[in-house]
Amino acid sequence: MSGFTEQRQRMVDRYKRAGYIKSKRVEEAINAVPRELFMDKRYRDYAYHDQPFPIPGDGRQTISAPYMYPVTYEPLKLQPGQRFLEIGTGSGYGAAIARELVDSSGLVVTVEINPETYRFARENLTKAGYNDVEVILGDGTLGYPELAPYDAVSITASTPDIPPPIYQQMAQQSRLIAPVGNPGHYGQDLLLYERFGAESSKRKLMSVVYVPLIGKYGFPG
Ligand code: SAH
């Protein structure tokens, strides 16, 4: 099998052709992060396969399929200097890509509810050299008011609806992406919300299958 760097480049080319990667910025961010460092050891060889893989936790955690990151980050349009909140740290891979996009002048806050997954993500981010991501152990349905407001939010677990505290922590001009709908194989709607002051819009990007969001405004754990 070819090396990880070559596999990563091939994945990026594949996602450009498929239309998942549209911008140079997202392309460079994905190219900058070694996904193999965010995989469970057992699955490391499959880091560049187009599917999710289990990670440490209580059996419900995964590193999302790699195309979900461009699918999420292209419409969020993250810019250097922006403040980004991720709910569901998982492996830490999504936080690392966000860090590349907002760069060191911005802020990445990511919240994980499972202690074992939280430890896994912290280790991965440190190994990969991302020492300035704020990784928080807690219930992400409450957002993280201490560092609000956020210019962009990504919820990476299926949610019955957008948790009210998260709305409150969004900047006047901001975007949010979340898979909304019941967990399970029938899938959810990946929704993009855009807020312009008092106005907002919502549109469906695609159907997806994510693990459930638990916690106060999530599904019963
Ligand atoms: N973004 C991740 C994938 C996340 S999988 C990555 O890049 O690897 C979804 C994660 O959401 C799981 O780790 C799960 O434990 C976590 N989760 C579920 N409910 C949560 C909640 N209320 N708050 C924070 N994290 C939650």
GROMACS .gro file of C-alpha atoms and ligand atoms in nm:
model
  247
    1MET     CA    1   0.000   0.000   0.000
    2SER     CA    2   0.124   0.349  -0.077
    3GLY     CA    3   0.218   0.594   0.199
    4PHE     CA    4  -0.030   0.809   0.388
    5THR     CA    5   0.077   1.133   0.220
    6GLU     CA    6   0.013   0.990  -0.123
    7GLN     CA    7  -0.321   0.842  -0.011
    8ARG     CA    8  -0.421   1.180   0.132
    9GLN     CA    9  -0.339   1.355  -0.196
   10ARG     CA   10  -0.542   1.096  -0.387
   11MET     CA   11  -0.837   1.148  -0.151
   12VAL     CA   12  -0.818   1.523  -0.203
   13ASP     CA   13  -0.814   1.476  -0.583
   14ARG     CA   14  -1.111   1.239  -0.556
   15TYR     CA   15  -1.309   1.493  -0.349
   16LYS     CA   16  -1.227   1.775  -0.589
   17ARG     CA   17  -1.358   1.569  -0.878
   18ALA     CA   18  -1.671   1.475  -0.680
   19GLY     CA   19  -1.734   1.842  -0.600
   20TYR     CA   20  -1.696   1.803  -0.222
   21ILE     CA   21  -1.384   2.020  -0.216
   22LYS     CA   22  -1.454   2.349  -0.394
   23SER     CA   23  -1.204   2.599  -0.257
   24LYS     CA   24  -0.826   2.616  -0.235
   25ARG     CA   25  -0.854   2.695   0.137
   26VAL     CA   26  -1.046   2.378   0.224
   27GLU     CA   27  -0.816   2.176  -0.002
   28GLU     CA   28  -0.509   2.306   0.179
   29ALA     CA   29  -0.663   2.253   0.523
   30ILE     CA   30  -0.746   1.889   0.447
   31ASN     CA   31  -0.403   1.835   0.297
   32ALA     CA   32  -0.241   1.977   0.610
   33VAL     CA   33  -0.396   1.731   0.860
   34PRO     CA   34  -0.270   1.371   0.881
   35ARG     CA   35  -0.596   1.183   0.932
   36GLU     CA   36  -0.402   0.869   1.031
   37LEU     CA   37  -0.310   1.041   1.360
   38PHE     CA   38  -0.681   1.067   1.448
   39MET     CA   39  -0.771   0.701   1.385
   40ASP     CA   40  -0.797   0.423   1.641
   41LYS     CA   41  -0.474   0.221   1.606
   42ARG     CA   42  -0.668  -0.081   1.479
   43TYR     CA   43  -0.797   0.108   1.176
   44ARG     CA   44  -0.504   0.335   1.098
   45ASP     CA   45  -0.438   0.173   0.761
   46TYR     CA   46  -0.788   0.273   0.650
   47ALA     CA   47  -0.744   0.643   0.730
   48TYR     CA   48  -0.818   0.747   0.370
   49HIS     CA   49  -1.110   0.513   0.303
   50ASP     CA   50  -1.439   0.694   0.236
   51GLN     CA   51  -1.621   0.577   0.548
   52PRO     CA   52  -1.651   0.642   0.924
   53PHE     CA   53  -1.458   0.426   1.173
   54PRO     CA   54  -1.509   0.351   1.545
   55ILE     CA   55  -1.301   0.544   1.799
   56PRO     CA   56  -1.265   0.493   2.177
   57GLY     CA   57  -1.577   0.573   2.384
   58ASP     CA   58  -1.891   0.381   2.476
   59GLY     CA   59  -1.942   0.221   2.135
   60ARG     CA   60  -2.129   0.512   1.975
   61GLN     CA   61  -1.836   0.730   1.869
   62THR     CA   62  -1.685   0.748   1.523
   63ILE     CA   63  -1.447   0.957   1.319
   64SER     CA   64  -1.680   1.072   1.041
   65ALA     CA   65  -1.627   0.968   0.679
   66PRO     CA   66  -1.361   1.202   0.538
   67TYR     CA   67  -1.585   1.365   0.276
   68MET     CA   68  -1.811   1.498   0.554
   69TYR     CA   69  -1.544   1.754   0.647
   70PRO     CA   70  -1.538   1.941   0.313
   71VAL     CA   71  -1.916   1.899   0.293
   72THR     CA   72  -1.939   2.079   0.630
   73TYR     CA   73  -1.657   2.331   0.600
   74GLU     CA   74  -1.720   2.460   0.246
   75PRO     CA   75  -2.063   2.610   0.330
   76LEU     CA   76  -1.945   2.737   0.672
   77LYS     CA   77  -1.687   2.950   0.485
   78LEU     CA   78  -1.450   2.969   0.783
   79GLN     CA   79  -1.212   3.264   0.758
   80PRO     CA   80  -0.887   3.341   0.940
   81GLY     CA   81  -0.958   3.509   1.273
   82GLN     CA   82  -1.308   3.360   1.316
   83ARG     CA   83  -1.441   3.189   1.628
   84PHE     CA   84  -1.560   2.834   1.569
   85LEU     CA   85  -1.752   2.596   1.797
   86GLU     CA   86  -1.774   2.221   1.733
   87ILE     CA   87  -2.013   1.999   1.928
   88GLY     CA   88  -1.886   1.638   1.936
   89THR     CA   89  -1.506   1.637   1.928
   90GLY     CA   90  -1.484   1.266   1.848
   91SER     CA   91  -1.133   1.203   1.719
   92GLY     CA   92  -1.033   1.572   1.706
   93TYR     CA   93  -0.986   1.553   1.327
   94GLY     CA   94  -1.262   1.805   1.251
   95ALA     CA   95  -1.121   2.046   1.509
   96ALA     CA   96  -0.775   2.020   1.350
   97ILE     CA   97  -0.913   2.105   1.005
   98ALA     CA   98  -1.107   2.397   1.154
   99ARG     CA   99  -0.787   2.518   1.320
  100GLU     CA  100  -0.618   2.526   0.980
  101LEU     CA  101  -0.909   2.730   0.840
  102VAL     CA  102  -0.942   2.994   1.114
  103ASP     CA  103  -0.565   2.982   1.172
  104SER     CA  104  -0.383   3.099   1.482
  105SER     CA  105  -0.562   3.435   1.481
  106GLY     CA  106  -0.896   3.257   1.526
  107LEU     CA  107  -1.041   3.030   1.793
  108VAL     CA  108  -1.149   2.666   1.789
  109VAL     CA  109  -1.360   2.537   2.078
  110THR     CA  110  -1.476   2.177   2.070
  111VAL     CA  111  -1.695   2.001   2.326
  112GLU     CA  112  -1.706   1.623   2.388
  113ILE     CA  113  -1.934   1.449   2.637
  114ASN     CA  114  -1.760   1.109   2.663
  115PRO     CA  115  -1.451   1.116   2.889
  116GLU     CA  116  -1.268   0.839   2.705
  117THR     CA  117  -1.330   1.001   2.365
  118TYR     CA  118  -1.226   1.337   2.510
  119ARG     CA  119  -0.890   1.192   2.621
  120PHE     CA  120  -0.840   1.027   2.281
  121ALA     CA  121  -0.905   1.358   2.101
  122ARG     CA  122  -0.670   1.553   2.327
  123GLU     CA  123  -0.390   1.303   2.268
  124ASN     CA  124  -0.445   1.307   1.892
  125LEU     CA  125  -0.448   1.687   1.873
  126THR     CA  126  -0.129   1.709   2.078
  127LYS     CA  127   0.043   1.443   1.865
  128ALA     CA  128  -0.052   1.633   1.551
  129GLY     CA  129   0.078   1.961   1.699
  130TYR     CA  130  -0.257   2.139   1.759
  131ASN     CA  131  -0.191   2.273   2.106
  132ASP     CA  132  -0.419   2.575   2.089
  133VAL     CA  133  -0.755   2.405   2.033
  134GLU     CA  134  -0.985   2.444   2.335
  135VAL     CA  135  -1.106   2.088   2.402
  136ILE     CA  136  -1.382   2.087   2.663
  137LEU     CA  137  -1.528   1.783   2.845
  138GLY     CA  138  -1.899   1.850   2.890
  139ASP     CA  139  -2.248   1.861   2.744
  140GLY     CA  140  -2.221   2.042   2.412
  141THR     CA  141  -2.597   2.095   2.386
  142LEU     CA  142  -2.531   2.379   2.632
  143GLY     CA  143  -2.273   2.523   2.392
  144TYR     CA  144  -1.979   2.691   2.561
  145PRO     CA  145  -2.090   3.038   2.673
  146GLU     CA  146  -1.751   3.120   2.827
  147LEU     CA  147  -1.597   3.178   2.482
  148ALA     CA  148  -1.907   3.291   2.285
  149PRO     CA  149  -2.002   3.445   2.046
  150TYR     CA  150  -1.916   3.210   1.760
  151ASP     CA  151  -1.904   3.295   1.388
  152ALA     CA  152  -1.958   2.932   1.293
  153VAL     CA  153  -2.087   2.620   1.465
  154SER     CA  154  -2.079   2.256   1.358
  155ILE     CA  155  -2.284   1.993   1.541
  156THR     CA  156  -2.136   1.656   1.449
  157ALA     CA  157  -2.401   1.427   1.599
  158SER     CA  158  -2.766   1.389   1.499
  159THR     CA  159  -2.985   1.626   1.697
  160PRO     CA  160  -3.364   1.644   1.741
  161ASP     CA  161  -3.335   2.020   1.684
  162ILE     CA  162  -3.087   2.302   1.734
  163PRO     CA  163  -3.026   2.330   2.110
  164PRO     CA  164  -3.151   2.678   2.220
  165PRO     CA  165  -2.828   2.771   2.409
  166ILE     CA  166  -2.632   2.729   2.085
  167TYR     CA  167  -2.853   2.978   1.901
  168GLN     CA  168  -2.789   3.225   2.180
  169GLN     CA  169  -2.413   3.189   2.143
  170MET     CA  170  -2.406   3.264   1.771
  171ALA     CA  171  -2.269   3.596   1.647
  172GLN     CA  172  -2.502   3.839   1.465
  173GLN     CA  173  -2.357   3.724   1.131
  174SER     CA  174  -2.296   3.351   1.164
  175ARG     CA  175  -2.353   3.004   1.025
  176LEU     CA  176  -2.437   2.667   1.175
  177ILE     CA  177  -2.443   2.317   1.030
  178ALA     CA  178  -2.618   2.026   1.197
  179PRO     CA  179  -2.764   1.685   1.108
  180VAL     CA  180  -3.123   1.725   1.227
  181GLY     CA  181  -3.350   1.423   1.267
  182ASN     CA  182  -3.375   1.093   1.447
  183PRO     CA  183  -3.061   0.882   1.474
  184GLY     CA  184  -3.053   0.554   1.288
  185HIS     CA  185  -3.018   0.421   0.942
  186TYR     CA  186  -3.291   0.632   0.786
  187GLY     CA  187  -3.060   0.928   0.827
  188GLN     CA  188  -3.095   1.294   0.902
  189ASP     CA  189  -3.106   1.621   0.709
  190LEU     CA  190  -2.778   1.809   0.710
  191LEU     CA  191  -2.906   2.166   0.756
  192LEU     CA  192  -2.723   2.494   0.706
  193TYR     CA  193  -2.855   2.787   0.910
  194GLU     CA  194  -2.736   3.138   0.829
  195ARG     CA  195  -2.801   3.423   1.067
  196PHE     CA  196  -2.800   3.785   0.955
  197GLY     CA  197  -2.891   3.988   1.264
  198ALA     CA  198  -3.258   3.928   1.337
  199GLU     CA  199  -3.307   3.738   1.010
  200SER     CA  200  -3.211   3.382   0.939
  201SER     CA  201  -3.238   3.122   0.666
  202LYS     CA  202  -3.222   2.746   0.662
  203ARG     CA  203  -3.155   2.499   0.384
  204LYS     CA  204  -3.098   2.127   0.349
  205LEU     CA  205  -2.761   2.029   0.202
  206MET     CA  206  -2.801   1.650   0.188
  207SER     CA  207  -2.911   1.339   0.377
  208VAL     CA  208  -2.658   1.199   0.623
  209VAL     CA  209  -2.625   0.935   0.895
  210TYR     CA  210  -2.465   1.054   1.219
  211VAL     CA  211  -2.437   0.904   1.568
  212PRO     CA  212  -2.681   1.054   1.822
  213LEU     CA  213  -2.630   1.371   2.020
  214ILE     CA  214  -2.714   1.306   2.385
  215GLY     CA  215  -2.720   1.551   2.679
  216LYS     CA  216  -2.981   1.802   2.795
  217TYR     CA  217  -3.119   1.901   2.452
  218GLY     CA  218  -3.016   1.583   2.270
  219PHE     CA  219  -3.171   1.235   2.259
  220PRO     CA  220  -3.210   1.035   2.581
  221GLY     CA  221  -2.868   0.881   2.653
  222SAH     N1  222  -1.633   1.555   1.475
  222SAH     C1  223  -1.584   1.424   1.511
  222SAH     C2  224  -1.685   1.314   1.491
  222SAH     C3  225  -1.786   1.319   1.599
  222SAH     S1  226  -1.884   1.174   1.631
  222SAH     C4  227  -1.453   1.393   1.440
  222SAH     O1  228  -1.406   1.476   1.363
  222SAH     O2  229  -1.397   1.285   1.467
  222SAH     C5  230  -1.996   1.249   1.743
  222SAH     C6  231  -1.940   1.276   1.881
  222SAH     O3  232  -2.037   1.352   1.953
  222SAH     C7  233  -1.913   1.151   1.965
  222SAH     O4  234  -1.780   1.152   2.007
  222SAH     C8  235  -2.009   1.166   2.084
  222SAH     O5  236  -1.956   1.116   2.207
  222SAH     C9  237  -2.025   1.317   2.089
  222SAH     N2  238  -2.144   1.367   2.160
  222SAH    C10  239  -2.269   1.313   2.167
  222SAH     N3  240  -2.349   1.392   2.241
  222SAH    C11  241  -2.275   1.498   2.282
  222SAH    C12  242  -2.301   1.614   2.361
  222SAH     N4  243  -2.421   1.638   2.416
  222SAH     N5  244  -2.200   1.701   2.382
  222SAH    C13  245  -2.075   1.680   2.329
  222SAH     N6  246  -2.045   1.572   2.254
  222SAH    C14  247  -2.144   1.483   2.230
   0.00000   0.00000   0.00000
